[in-house]
mmCIF file of C-alpha atoms and ligand atoms in Angstrom:
data_model
loop_
_atom_site.group_PDB
_atom_site.id
_atom_site.type_symbol
_atom_site.label_atom_id
_atom_site.label_comp_id
_atom_site.label_asym_id
_atom_site.label_seq_id
_atom_site.Cartn_x
_atom_site.Cartn_y
_atom_site.Cartn_z
ATOM 1 C CA UNK A 1 3.643 -37.697 41.934
ATOM 2 C CA UNK A 2 4.602 -40.837 43.805
ATOM 3 C CA UNK A 3 3.594 -44.470 44.069
ATOM 4 C CA UNK A 4 3.679 -44.228 47.874
ATOM 5 C CA UNK A 5 0.266 -42.845 48.803
ATOM 6 C CA UNK A 6 0.935 -42.771 52.554
ATOM 7 C CA UNK A 7 0.718 -39.370 54.193
ATOM 8 C CA UNK A 8 1.441 -38.549 57.829
ATOM 9 C CA UNK A 9 -0.538 -35.921 59.725
ATOM 10 C CA UNK A 10 0.259 -34.392 63.097
ATOM 11 C CA UNK A 11 -0.565 -31.254 65.043
ATOM 12 C CA UNK A 12 -0.428 -29.706 68.462
ATOM 13 C CA UNK A 13 -3.428 -29.019 70.712
ATOM 14 C CA UNK A 14 -4.280 -25.806 68.822
ATOM 15 C CA UNK A 15 -5.063 -27.609 65.602
ATOM 16 C CA UNK A 16 -6.784 -30.894 66.338
ATOM 17 C CA UNK A 17 -10.072 -30.032 64.608
ATOM 18 C CA UNK A 18 -8.356 -28.835 61.434
ATOM 19 C CA UNK A 19 -6.013 -31.839 61.400
ATOM 20 C CA UNK A 20 -8.947 -34.231 61.670
ATOM 21 C CA UNK A 21 -10.799 -32.411 58.875
ATOM 22 C CA UNK A 22 -7.687 -32.702 56.699
ATOM 23 C CA UNK A 23 -7.382 -36.405 57.538
ATOM 24 C CA UNK A 24 -10.936 -37.080 56.408
ATOM 25 C CA UNK A 25 -10.503 -34.987 53.262
ATOM 26 C CA UNK A 26 -7.212 -36.565 52.241
ATOM 27 C CA UNK A 27 -8.449 -40.097 52.908
ATOM 28 C CA UNK A 28 -11.407 -39.407 50.602
ATOM 29 C CA UNK A 29 -8.876 -38.502 47.888
ATOM 30 C CA UNK A 30 -7.357 -41.987 48.110
ATOM 31 C CA UNK A 31 -4.440 -41.353 50.442
ATOM 32 C CA UNK A 32 -3.556 -43.775 53.221
ATOM 33 C CA UNK A 33 -3.558 -41.447 56.200
ATOM 34 C CA UNK A 34 -1.222 -42.041 59.126
ATOM 35 C CA UNK A 35 -2.615 -39.692 61.768
ATOM 36 C CA UNK A 36 -0.205 -39.620 64.688
ATOM 37 C CA UNK A 37 -2.294 -37.296 66.835
ATOM 38 C CA UNK A 38 -2.571 -35.961 69.416
ATOM 39 C CA UNK A 39 -6.198 -36.801 70.142
ATOM 40 C CA UNK A 40 -6.942 -34.552 73.111
ATOM 41 C CA UNK A 41 -6.849 -30.783 73.477
ATOM 42 C CA UNK A 42 -4.522 -31.014 76.460
ATOM 43 C CA UNK A 43 -1.686 -28.522 76.022
ATOM 44 C CA UNK A 44 1.304 -30.082 74.306
ATOM 45 C CA UNK A 45 4.493 -29.037 72.519
ATOM 46 C CA UNK A 46 4.545 -28.533 68.739
ATOM 47 C CA UNK A 47 8.258 -29.390 68.225
ATOM 48 C CA UNK A 48 7.798 -33.038 69.180
ATOM 49 C CA UNK A 49 4.783 -33.457 66.900
ATOM 50 C CA UNK A 50 6.558 -31.761 63.994
ATOM 51 C CA UNK A 51 9.615 -33.914 64.527
ATOM 52 C CA UNK A 52 7.623 -37.164 64.751
ATOM 53 C CA UNK A 53 5.865 -36.517 61.442
ATOM 54 C CA UNK A 54 9.080 -35.353 59.784
ATOM 55 C CA UNK A 55 10.902 -38.536 60.757
ATOM 56 C CA UNK A 56 8.213 -40.642 59.071
ATOM 57 C CA UNK A 57 8.689 -38.673 55.847
ATOM 58 C CA UNK A 58 12.485 -38.599 56.060
ATOM 59 C CA UNK A 59 12.579 -42.397 56.525
ATOM 60 C CA UNK A 60 10.446 -42.959 53.418
ATOM 61 C CA UNK A 61 7.635 -44.542 55.427
ATOM 62 C CA UNK A 62 5.342 -41.758 54.229
ATOM 63 C CA UNK A 63 5.715 -39.887 50.954
ATOM 64 C CA UNK A 64 4.392 -36.606 52.299
ATOM 65 C CA UNK A 65 3.342 -34.973 55.553
ATOM 66 C CA UNK A 66 0.936 -32.279 56.675
ATOM 67 C CA UNK A 67 1.455 -30.661 60.056
ATOM 68 C CA UNK A 68 -0.674 -28.087 61.828
ATOM 69 C CA UNK A 69 -0.252 -25.815 64.839
ATOM 70 C CA UNK A 70 -1.707 -22.424 65.740
ATOM 71 C CA UNK A 71 0.251 -20.505 63.124
ATOM 72 C CA UNK A 72 1.973 -23.342 61.254
ATOM 73 C CA UNK A 73 5.286 -21.631 61.944
ATOM 74 C CA UNK A 74 6.613 -23.422 64.999
ATOM 75 C CA UNK A 75 5.788 -26.906 63.820
ATOM 76 C CA UNK A 76 7.330 -26.081 60.414
ATOM 77 C CA UNK A 77 10.549 -24.899 62.063
ATOM 78 C CA UNK A 78 10.824 -28.158 64.002
ATOM 79 C CA UNK A 79 10.122 -30.328 60.941
ATOM 80 C CA UNK A 80 12.745 -28.539 58.877
ATOM 81 C CA UNK A 81 15.428 -29.479 61.406
ATOM 82 C CA UNK A 82 15.058 -33.130 60.359
ATOM 83 C CA UNK A 83 17.450 -34.105 57.567
ATOM 84 C CA UNK A 84 15.711 -34.494 54.228
ATOM 85 C CA UNK A 85 12.669 -32.390 55.086
ATOM 86 C CA UNK A 86 11.534 -29.445 53.013
ATOM 87 C CA UNK A 87 8.451 -27.960 54.679
ATOM 88 C CA UNK A 88 6.704 -24.680 53.978
ATOM 89 C CA UNK A 89 3.839 -22.844 55.684
ATOM 90 C CA UNK A 90 1.153 -22.005 53.119
ATOM 91 C CA UNK A 91 -2.137 -20.210 53.565
ATOM 92 C CA UNK A 92 -2.838 -19.698 49.868
ATOM 93 C CA UNK A 93 -3.185 -22.185 47.024
ATOM 94 C CA UNK A 94 -0.560 -20.551 44.798
ATOM 95 C CA UNK A 95 2.191 -21.004 47.377
ATOM 96 C CA UNK A 96 1.056 -24.545 48.152
ATOM 97 C CA UNK A 97 1.447 -25.515 44.507
ATOM 98 C CA UNK A 98 4.743 -23.688 44.148
ATOM 99 C CA UNK A 99 6.429 -25.365 47.109
ATOM 100 C CA UNK A 100 5.824 -28.638 45.258
ATOM 101 C CA UNK A 101 6.584 -27.385 41.724
ATOM 102 C CA UNK A 102 9.760 -25.434 42.504
ATOM 103 C CA UNK A 103 10.938 -26.592 45.932
ATOM 104 C CA UNK A 104 9.910 -30.264 45.886
ATOM 105 C CA UNK A 105 8.520 -29.777 49.392
ATOM 106 C CA UNK A 106 7.670 -33.033 51.135
ATOM 107 C CA UNK A 107 5.744 -31.433 53.982
ATOM 108 C CA UNK A 108 3.110 -28.721 54.262
ATOM 109 C CA UNK A 109 2.433 -26.720 57.427
ATOM 110 C CA UNK A 110 -0.796 -24.875 58.186
ATOM 111 C CA UNK A 111 -1.954 -22.555 60.958
ATOM 112 C CA UNK A 112 -5.338 -23.442 62.405
ATOM 113 C CA UNK A 113 -5.604 -19.988 64.011
ATOM 114 C CA UNK A 114 -4.842 -18.313 60.681
ATOM 115 C CA UNK A 115 -6.929 -20.045 58.052
ATOM 116 C CA UNK A 116 -10.479 -21.403 57.817
ATOM 117 C CA UNK A 117 -11.202 -25.033 57.048
ATOM 118 C CA UNK A 118 -12.508 -24.436 53.521
ATOM 119 C CA UNK A 119 -9.412 -22.608 52.318
ATOM 120 C CA UNK A 120 -7.153 -24.990 54.236
ATOM 121 C CA UNK A 121 -8.566 -27.957 52.317
ATOM 122 C CA UNK A 122 -8.038 -26.102 49.007
ATOM 123 C CA UNK A 123 -4.437 -25.432 50.066
ATOM 124 C CA UNK A 124 -4.001 -29.133 50.848
ATOM 125 C CA UNK A 125 -5.402 -30.071 47.424
ATOM 126 C CA UNK A 126 -2.977 -27.710 45.659
ATOM 127 C CA UNK A 127 -0.086 -29.265 47.581
ATOM 128 C CA UNK A 128 -1.131 -32.847 46.833
ATOM 129 C CA UNK A 129 -1.934 -32.425 43.145
ATOM 130 C CA UNK A 130 1.139 -30.491 42.012
ATOM 131 C CA UNK A 131 4.251 -32.290 40.794
ATOM 132 C CA UNK A 132 7.846 -31.134 41.092
ATOM 133 C CA UNK A 133 8.954 -29.561 37.797
ATOM 134 C CA UNK A 134 12.603 -30.600 38.064
ATOM 135 C CA UNK A 135 14.939 -28.973 35.547
ATOM 136 C CA UNK A 136 16.627 -25.851 36.868
ATOM 137 C CA UNK A 137 14.655 -26.267 40.080
ATOM 138 C CA UNK A 138 16.364 -29.612 40.661
ATOM 139 C CA UNK A 139 19.737 -27.896 40.876
ATOM 140 C CA UNK A 140 18.388 -25.485 43.472
ATOM 141 C CA UNK A 141 16.745 -28.209 45.529
ATOM 142 C CA UNK A 142 20.043 -30.105 45.402
ATOM 143 C CA UNK A 143 21.640 -27.012 46.930
ATOM 144 C CA UNK A 144 19.114 -27.162 49.781
ATOM 145 C CA UNK A 145 19.822 -30.878 50.234
ATOM 146 C CA UNK A 146 23.541 -30.120 50.428
ATOM 147 C CA UNK A 147 22.837 -27.996 53.504
ATOM 148 C CA UNK A 148 21.769 -31.198 55.270
ATOM 149 C CA UNK A 149 25.232 -32.662 54.911
HETATM 150 C C1 RB5 B 201 0.403 -22.866 70.911
HETATM 151 O O1 RB5 B 201 -0.164 -21.949 71.792
HETATM 152 C C2 RB5 B 201 1.063 -22.128 69.757
HETATM 153 O O2 RB5 B 201 2.190 -21.456 70.181
HETATM 154 C C3 RB5 B 201 1.415 -23.101 68.642
HETATM 155 O O3 RB5 B 201 0.261 -23.775 68.223
HETATM 156 C C4 RB5 B 201 2.015 -22.503 67.377
HETATM 157 O O4 RB5 B 201 1.277 -21.421 66.932
HETATM 158 C C5 RB5 B 201 3.460 -22.237 67.418
HETATM 159 O O5 RB5 B 201 4.095 -21.880 66.408
#
């Protein structure tokens, strides 16, 4: 997929356990994990954590990002406001593969209050092991990129 095997992880307070499980799982698959926290369950604000991870992907520092909040929705919305980010919430493996294959997503969002750890790790695997298909999908992704301008 990419020669850059750095992946950034972040979450809010609602998703620390799932984020840490994902970090361990992804590291075992050979990824260099950049886990930017938070580390305590003190209430925090998902937009800033989504933005921080998104900026590391948008800059090229990390090839991909995985972000987690209670539903996955709020942190996804924040990440997608950063230029160059294509992030989808997925709670099934089919969608997680398709956002890579057809949408060239560079970030995945998950909801820790929606999905169990076992399925979440399968969703992560589908996201990380599926390549962008290009072709006609490239034209459509270019149209999304043009919206950044
Ligand atoms: C936090 O209570 C919750 O709102 C947040 O984790 C997330 O679900 C927002 O989209």
